[in-house]
Coordinates of C-alpha atoms and ligand atoms in Angstrom, one line a residue:
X261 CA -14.4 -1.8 16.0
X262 CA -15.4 -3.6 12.9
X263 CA -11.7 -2.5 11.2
X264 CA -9.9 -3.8 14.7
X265 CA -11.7 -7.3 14.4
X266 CA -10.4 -7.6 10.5
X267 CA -7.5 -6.4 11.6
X268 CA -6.7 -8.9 14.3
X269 CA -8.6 -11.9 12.3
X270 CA -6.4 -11.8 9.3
X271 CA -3.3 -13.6 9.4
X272 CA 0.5 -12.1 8.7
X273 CA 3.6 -13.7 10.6
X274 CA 7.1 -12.0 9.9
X275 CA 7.7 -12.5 6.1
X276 CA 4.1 -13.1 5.1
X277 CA 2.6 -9.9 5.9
X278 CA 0.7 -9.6 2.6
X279 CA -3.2 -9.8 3.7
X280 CA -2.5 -7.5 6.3
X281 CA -1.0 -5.0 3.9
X282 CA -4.2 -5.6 1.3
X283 CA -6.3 -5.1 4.0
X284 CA -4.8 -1.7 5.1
X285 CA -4.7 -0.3 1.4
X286 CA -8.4 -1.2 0.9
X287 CA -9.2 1.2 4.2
X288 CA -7.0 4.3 3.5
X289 CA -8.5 5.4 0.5
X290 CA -8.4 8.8 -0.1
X291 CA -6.4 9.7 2.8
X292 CA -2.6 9.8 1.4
X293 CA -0.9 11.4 -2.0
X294 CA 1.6 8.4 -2.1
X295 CA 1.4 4.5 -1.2
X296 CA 3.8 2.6 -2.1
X297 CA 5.4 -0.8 -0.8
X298 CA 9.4 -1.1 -0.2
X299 CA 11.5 -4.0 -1.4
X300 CA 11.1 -5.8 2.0
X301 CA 7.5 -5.6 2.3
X302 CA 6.6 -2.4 4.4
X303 CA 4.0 -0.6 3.2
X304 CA 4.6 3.6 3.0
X305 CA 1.7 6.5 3.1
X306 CA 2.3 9.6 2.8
X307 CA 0.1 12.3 3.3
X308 CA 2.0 15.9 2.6
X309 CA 1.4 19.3 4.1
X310 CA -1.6 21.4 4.4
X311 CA -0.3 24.5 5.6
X312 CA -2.3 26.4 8.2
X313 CA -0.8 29.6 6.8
X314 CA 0.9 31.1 3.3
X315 CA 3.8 31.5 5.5
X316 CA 3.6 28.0 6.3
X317 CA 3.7 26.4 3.1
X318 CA 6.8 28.4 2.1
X319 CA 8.8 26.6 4.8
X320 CA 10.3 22.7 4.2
X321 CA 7.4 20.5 6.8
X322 CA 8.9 18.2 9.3
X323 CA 8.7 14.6 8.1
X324 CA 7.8 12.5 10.5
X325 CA 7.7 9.0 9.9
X326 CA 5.1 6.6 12.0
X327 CA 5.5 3.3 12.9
X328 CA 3.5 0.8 13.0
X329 CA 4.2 -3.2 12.4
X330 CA 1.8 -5.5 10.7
X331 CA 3.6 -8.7 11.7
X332 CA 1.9 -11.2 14.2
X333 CA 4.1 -13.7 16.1
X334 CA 3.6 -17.5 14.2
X335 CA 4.8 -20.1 12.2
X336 CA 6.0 -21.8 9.4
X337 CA 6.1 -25.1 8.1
X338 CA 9.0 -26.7 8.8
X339 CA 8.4 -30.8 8.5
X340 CA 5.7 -33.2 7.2
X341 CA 6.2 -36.2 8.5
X342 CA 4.8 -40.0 7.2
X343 CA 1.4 -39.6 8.8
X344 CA 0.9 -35.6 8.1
X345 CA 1.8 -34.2 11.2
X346 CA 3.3 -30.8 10.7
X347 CA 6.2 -30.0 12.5
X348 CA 6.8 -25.9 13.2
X349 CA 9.9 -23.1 13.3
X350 CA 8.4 -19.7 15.4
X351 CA 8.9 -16.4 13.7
X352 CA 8.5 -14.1 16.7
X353 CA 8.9 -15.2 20.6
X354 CA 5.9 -17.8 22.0
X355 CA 5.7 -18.3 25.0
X356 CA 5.0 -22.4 24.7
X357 CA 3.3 -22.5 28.1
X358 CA 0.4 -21.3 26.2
X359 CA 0.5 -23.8 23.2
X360 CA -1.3 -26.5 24.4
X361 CA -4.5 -27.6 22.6
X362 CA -4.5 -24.6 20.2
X363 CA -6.8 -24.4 17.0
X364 CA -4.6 -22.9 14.4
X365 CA -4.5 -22.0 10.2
X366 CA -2.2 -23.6 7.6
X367 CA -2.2 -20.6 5.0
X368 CA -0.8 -22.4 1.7
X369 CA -1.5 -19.2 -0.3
X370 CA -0.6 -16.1 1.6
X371 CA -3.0 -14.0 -0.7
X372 CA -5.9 -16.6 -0.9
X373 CA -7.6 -17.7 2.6
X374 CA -9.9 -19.6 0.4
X375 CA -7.0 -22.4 0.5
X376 CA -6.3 -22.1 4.4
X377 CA -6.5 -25.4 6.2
X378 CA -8.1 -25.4 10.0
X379 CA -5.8 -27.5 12.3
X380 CA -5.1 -28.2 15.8
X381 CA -1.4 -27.9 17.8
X382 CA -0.8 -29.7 20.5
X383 CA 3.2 -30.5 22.0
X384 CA 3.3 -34.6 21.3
X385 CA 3.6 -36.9 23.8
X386 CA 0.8 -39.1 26.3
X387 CA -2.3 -37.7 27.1
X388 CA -2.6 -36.8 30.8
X389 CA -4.4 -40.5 31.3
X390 CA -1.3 -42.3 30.8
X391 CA 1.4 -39.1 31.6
X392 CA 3.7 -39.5 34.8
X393 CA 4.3 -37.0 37.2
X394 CA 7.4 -36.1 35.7
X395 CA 5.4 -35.9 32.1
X396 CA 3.0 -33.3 33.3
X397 CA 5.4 -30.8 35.0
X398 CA 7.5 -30.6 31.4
X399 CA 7.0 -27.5 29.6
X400 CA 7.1 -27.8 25.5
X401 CA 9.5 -26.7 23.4
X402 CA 8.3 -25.6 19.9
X403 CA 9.7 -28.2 18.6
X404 CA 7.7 -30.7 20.1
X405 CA 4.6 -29.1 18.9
X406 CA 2.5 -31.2 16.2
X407 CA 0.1 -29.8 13.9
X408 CA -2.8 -32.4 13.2
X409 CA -4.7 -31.4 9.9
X410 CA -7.2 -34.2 10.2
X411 CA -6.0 -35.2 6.3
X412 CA -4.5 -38.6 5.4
X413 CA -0.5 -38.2 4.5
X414 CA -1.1 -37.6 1.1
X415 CA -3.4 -34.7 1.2
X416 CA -1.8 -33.0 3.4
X417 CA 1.4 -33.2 1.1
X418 CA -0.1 -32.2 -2.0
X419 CA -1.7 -29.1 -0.2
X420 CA 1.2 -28.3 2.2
X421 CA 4.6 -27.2 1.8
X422 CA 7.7 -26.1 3.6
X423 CA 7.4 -22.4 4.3
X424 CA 3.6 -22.1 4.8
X425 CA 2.6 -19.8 7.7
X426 CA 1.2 -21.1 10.4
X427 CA -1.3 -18.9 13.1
X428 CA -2.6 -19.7 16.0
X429 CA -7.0 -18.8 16.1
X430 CA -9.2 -17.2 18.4
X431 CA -11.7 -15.2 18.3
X432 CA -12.3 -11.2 18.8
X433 CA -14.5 -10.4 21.8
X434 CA -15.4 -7.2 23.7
X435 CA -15.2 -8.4 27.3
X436 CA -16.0 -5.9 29.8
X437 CA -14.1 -2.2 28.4
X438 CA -12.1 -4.1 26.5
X439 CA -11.2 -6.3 23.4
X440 CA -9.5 -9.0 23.4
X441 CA -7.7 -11.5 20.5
X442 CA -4.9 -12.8 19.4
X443 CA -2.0 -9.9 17.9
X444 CA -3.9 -7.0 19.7
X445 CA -0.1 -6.9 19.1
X446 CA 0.3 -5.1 17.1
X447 CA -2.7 -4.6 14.9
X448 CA -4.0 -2.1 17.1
X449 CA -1.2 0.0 16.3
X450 CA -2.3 -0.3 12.7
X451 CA -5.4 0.9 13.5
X452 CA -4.6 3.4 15.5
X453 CA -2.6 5.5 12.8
X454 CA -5.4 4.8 10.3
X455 CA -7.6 6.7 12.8
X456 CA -5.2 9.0 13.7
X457 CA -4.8 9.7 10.2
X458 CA -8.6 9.9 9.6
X459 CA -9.0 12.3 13.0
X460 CA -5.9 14.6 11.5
X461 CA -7.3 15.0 7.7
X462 CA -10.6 16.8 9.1
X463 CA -8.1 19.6 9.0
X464 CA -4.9 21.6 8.2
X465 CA -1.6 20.2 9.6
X466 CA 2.1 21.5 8.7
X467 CA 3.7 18.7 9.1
X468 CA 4.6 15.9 6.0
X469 CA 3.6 12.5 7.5
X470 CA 4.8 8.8 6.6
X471 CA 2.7 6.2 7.6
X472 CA 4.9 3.0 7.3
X473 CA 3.2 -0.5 8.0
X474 CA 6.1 -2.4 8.7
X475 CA 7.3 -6.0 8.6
X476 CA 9.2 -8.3 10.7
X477 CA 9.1 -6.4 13.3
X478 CA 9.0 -9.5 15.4
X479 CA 11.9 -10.7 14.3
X480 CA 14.3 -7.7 14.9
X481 CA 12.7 -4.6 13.8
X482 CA 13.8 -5.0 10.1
X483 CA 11.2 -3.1 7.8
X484 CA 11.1 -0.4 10.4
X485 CA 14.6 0.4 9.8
X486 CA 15.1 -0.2 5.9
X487 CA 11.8 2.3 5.9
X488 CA 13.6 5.1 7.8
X489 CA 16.6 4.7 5.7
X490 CA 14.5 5.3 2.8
X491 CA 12.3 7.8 4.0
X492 CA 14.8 10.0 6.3
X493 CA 12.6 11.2 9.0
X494 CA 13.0 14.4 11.3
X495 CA 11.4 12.7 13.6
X496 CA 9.9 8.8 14.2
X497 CA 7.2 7.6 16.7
X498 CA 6.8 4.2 17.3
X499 CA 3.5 3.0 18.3
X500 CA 3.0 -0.6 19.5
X501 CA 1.7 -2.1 22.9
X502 CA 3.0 -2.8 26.0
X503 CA 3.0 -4.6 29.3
X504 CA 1.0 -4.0 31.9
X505 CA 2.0 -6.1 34.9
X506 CA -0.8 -5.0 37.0
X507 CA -2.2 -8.1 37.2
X508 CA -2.3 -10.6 40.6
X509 CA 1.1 -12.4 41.0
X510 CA 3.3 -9.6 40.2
X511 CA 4.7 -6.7 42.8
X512 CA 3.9 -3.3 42.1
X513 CA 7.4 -2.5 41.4
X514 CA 7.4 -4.5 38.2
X515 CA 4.4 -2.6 36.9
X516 CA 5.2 -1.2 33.2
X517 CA 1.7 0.6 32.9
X518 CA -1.7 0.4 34.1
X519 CA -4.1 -0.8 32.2
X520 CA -7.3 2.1 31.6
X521 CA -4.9 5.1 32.5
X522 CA -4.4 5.9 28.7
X523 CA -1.9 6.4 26.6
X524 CA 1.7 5.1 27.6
X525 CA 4.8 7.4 27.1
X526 CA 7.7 5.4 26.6
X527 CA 10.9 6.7 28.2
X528 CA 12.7 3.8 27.5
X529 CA 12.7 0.0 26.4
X530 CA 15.3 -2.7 25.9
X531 CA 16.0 -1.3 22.5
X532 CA 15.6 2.3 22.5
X533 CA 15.4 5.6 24.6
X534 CA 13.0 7.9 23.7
X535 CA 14.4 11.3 22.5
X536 CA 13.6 13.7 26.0
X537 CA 12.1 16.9 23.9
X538 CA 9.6 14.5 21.7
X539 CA 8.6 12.5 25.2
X540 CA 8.1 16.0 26.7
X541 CA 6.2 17.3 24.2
X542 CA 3.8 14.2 23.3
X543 CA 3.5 14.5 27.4
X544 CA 2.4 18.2 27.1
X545 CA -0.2 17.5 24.3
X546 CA -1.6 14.7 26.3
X547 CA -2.2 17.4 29.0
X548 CA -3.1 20.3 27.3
X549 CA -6.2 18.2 25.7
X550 CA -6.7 16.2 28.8
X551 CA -6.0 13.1 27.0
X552 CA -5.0 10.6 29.8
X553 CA -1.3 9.4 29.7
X554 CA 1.2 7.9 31.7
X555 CA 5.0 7.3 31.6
X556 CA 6.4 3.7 31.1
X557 CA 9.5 1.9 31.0
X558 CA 9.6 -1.4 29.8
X559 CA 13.2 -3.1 31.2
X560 CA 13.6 -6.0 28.2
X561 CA 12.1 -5.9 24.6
X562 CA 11.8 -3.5 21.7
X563 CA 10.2 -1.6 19.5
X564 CA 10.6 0.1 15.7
X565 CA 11.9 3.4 17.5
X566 CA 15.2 1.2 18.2
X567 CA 15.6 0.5 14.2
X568 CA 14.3 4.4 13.2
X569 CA 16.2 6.0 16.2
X570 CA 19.8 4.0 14.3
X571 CA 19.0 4.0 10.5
X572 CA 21.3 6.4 8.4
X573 CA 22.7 9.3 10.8
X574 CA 19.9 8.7 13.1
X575 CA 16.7 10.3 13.9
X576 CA 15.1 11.3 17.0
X577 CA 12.9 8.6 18.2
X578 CA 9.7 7.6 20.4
X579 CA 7.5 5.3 21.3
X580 CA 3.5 5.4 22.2
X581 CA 2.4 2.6 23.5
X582 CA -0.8 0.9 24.4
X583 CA -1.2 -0.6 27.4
X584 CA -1.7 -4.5 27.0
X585 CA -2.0 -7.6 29.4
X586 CA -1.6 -11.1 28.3
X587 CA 0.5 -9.9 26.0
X588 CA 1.8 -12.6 23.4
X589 CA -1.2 -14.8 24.2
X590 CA -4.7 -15.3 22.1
X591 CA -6.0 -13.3 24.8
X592 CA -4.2 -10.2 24.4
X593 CA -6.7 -7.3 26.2
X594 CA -6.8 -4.0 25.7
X595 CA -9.2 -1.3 27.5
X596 CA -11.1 0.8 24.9
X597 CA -10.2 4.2 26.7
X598 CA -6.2 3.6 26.2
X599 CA -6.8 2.5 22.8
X600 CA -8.8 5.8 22.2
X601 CA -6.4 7.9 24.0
X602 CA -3.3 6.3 22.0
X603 CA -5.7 7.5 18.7
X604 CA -6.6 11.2 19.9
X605 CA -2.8 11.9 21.6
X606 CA -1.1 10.7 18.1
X607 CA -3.7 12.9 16.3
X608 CA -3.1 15.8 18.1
X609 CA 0.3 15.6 18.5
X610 CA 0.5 16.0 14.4
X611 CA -2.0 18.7 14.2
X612 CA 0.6 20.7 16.4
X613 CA 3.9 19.9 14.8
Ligands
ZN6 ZN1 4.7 -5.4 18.9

């Protein structure tokens, strides 16, 4: 868990994803024969064959390609205004109903947290003393939102520019079976193919495997799909979270998964549909080792199977999915026993192919 909390803890909005990669690189040693980072940011392991047989090695290995994006929803700098208040663009959809009275991070130097500067956002406008009724019904937009540094103007401007991400903070807690943080969404996924990874070098597997971090996924799925040009895949998984909806205040019918059944097959989402023979066979590895599984559709929303699935001629595409609720929140949960199941059903799925 100590590799999740880093993980979720270190900031990396769509563009600025460079902590998050150093991070990764400093936990992989030893277990790929190539890393490597492509012009738009992505970083690329790959770990090649170990045949099982003599036979086996004289045959070309599948190439898979995983998955996995490193980019958080955020900020940037986008105004300083005559008293320091920082004005914000998004990089990634926020839901602003939950920006109110947020503690977030100015990150002037995206390799150096040393410089980061501790703020608080709030939408401006009265406080709820002085607010009419009409006032507290209003819902912000992101452009209302202020960043207060706490700084006198001319501080701020000599440490702040244009450009400089912006996260939102909160801390990493087990509550219950689960964890919860900020960008569960997708760090998770991160971690689960560095396990995955870990779990499948303890022995021989035929298959070539490329482990691509991507970037600005959040954005439109754009490192995913420059990767899988480059890279040329037989076949490319996905992994990311989901939706639950199995919380009070929604019907039944609008469930996407539950959350504690395990792993969630993706049939289809808003930007892909999951190639039928690789959901089938990630669904008969799940129950051939009893890992628990369930099928999902998710109605609106994406993942990097949409960008693999249509890069070059196209490659037969899939998404594993964890189940998450709260999902773009600080208090994105996820139970321990999906998160393991995501982990063991990825591993084993490579051992096989
Ligand atoms: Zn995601």
């Amino acid at each position: 868990m100590k590799l999740l909390e880093q993980l979720v803890l270190t900031p990396g909005v769509p563009g600025r994803e460079h902590r998050v990669r150093k991070l990764i690189q400093s936990q992989i040693k030893g277990l790929f024969d190539e890393v490597r980072t492509d012009a738009l940011g992505s970083l690329i392991c790959v770990r090649n064959a170990r045949p099982k047989t003599k036979s086996g090695s004289k045959k070309k290995p599948l190439r898979i390609m995983l998955a996995a994006h490193m980019d958080q929803i955020g900020f940037m700098v986008r105004h300083i205004d005559d008293k320091g208040f920082l004005r914000v663009n998004a990089v990634g959809g926020f839901d602003t109903r939950n920006l109110f009275a947020r503690l977030v991070s100015v990150c002037p130097d995206v390799n150096d947290p040393k410089k980061d500067l501790p703020g608080v956002m709030n939408p401006g406008g009265k406080p709820v003393h002085i607010a009419s009724a009409e006032d507290r019904k209003k819902v912000p937009e992101v452009e209302d939102l202020t960043i207060d540094l706490g700084l006198p103007v001319a501080h701020v401007k000599k440490k702040v520019k244009l450009g400089d991400m912006v996260v939102l903070r909160a801390p990493f807690e087990k509550i219950g079976n689960t964890v919860v943080s900020q960008c569960m969404d997708n760090r998770i996924a991160c971690w689960v193919v560095i396990e995955a990874i870990k779990k499948l070098a303890k022995s021989k597997h035929n298959c070539e495997v490329h482990c691509v971090f991507t970037v600005q996924e959040e954005v439109g799925l754009r490192g995913a799909g420059t990767a899988a040009y480059g890279i040329r895949p037989d076949i490319g998984i996905a992994i990311d979270t989901t939706l639950c909806c199995d919380t009070p205040g929604i019907p039944s019918e609008l469930r996407v998964t539950e959350q504690g059944k395990g792993a969630a097959l993706t049939i289809m989402d808003g930007a892909s549909i999951a190639d039928l023979e690789l959901l089938e066979t990630f669904e008969s590895v799940a129950k051939k080792t009893k890992t628990p599984h369930q099928r999902s559709i998710l109605p609106r929303g994406g993942t990097d199977a949409g960008a693999v699935q249509r890069a070059a001629a196209g490659t037969k595409a899939f998404t594993l999915s964890c189940p998450t609720r709260y999902i773009h929140t600080v208090t994105e949960m996820v139970h321990l026993a999906d998160l393991n199941a995501c982990r063991d059903l990825l591993a084993d799925y490579l051992a096989q192919a």
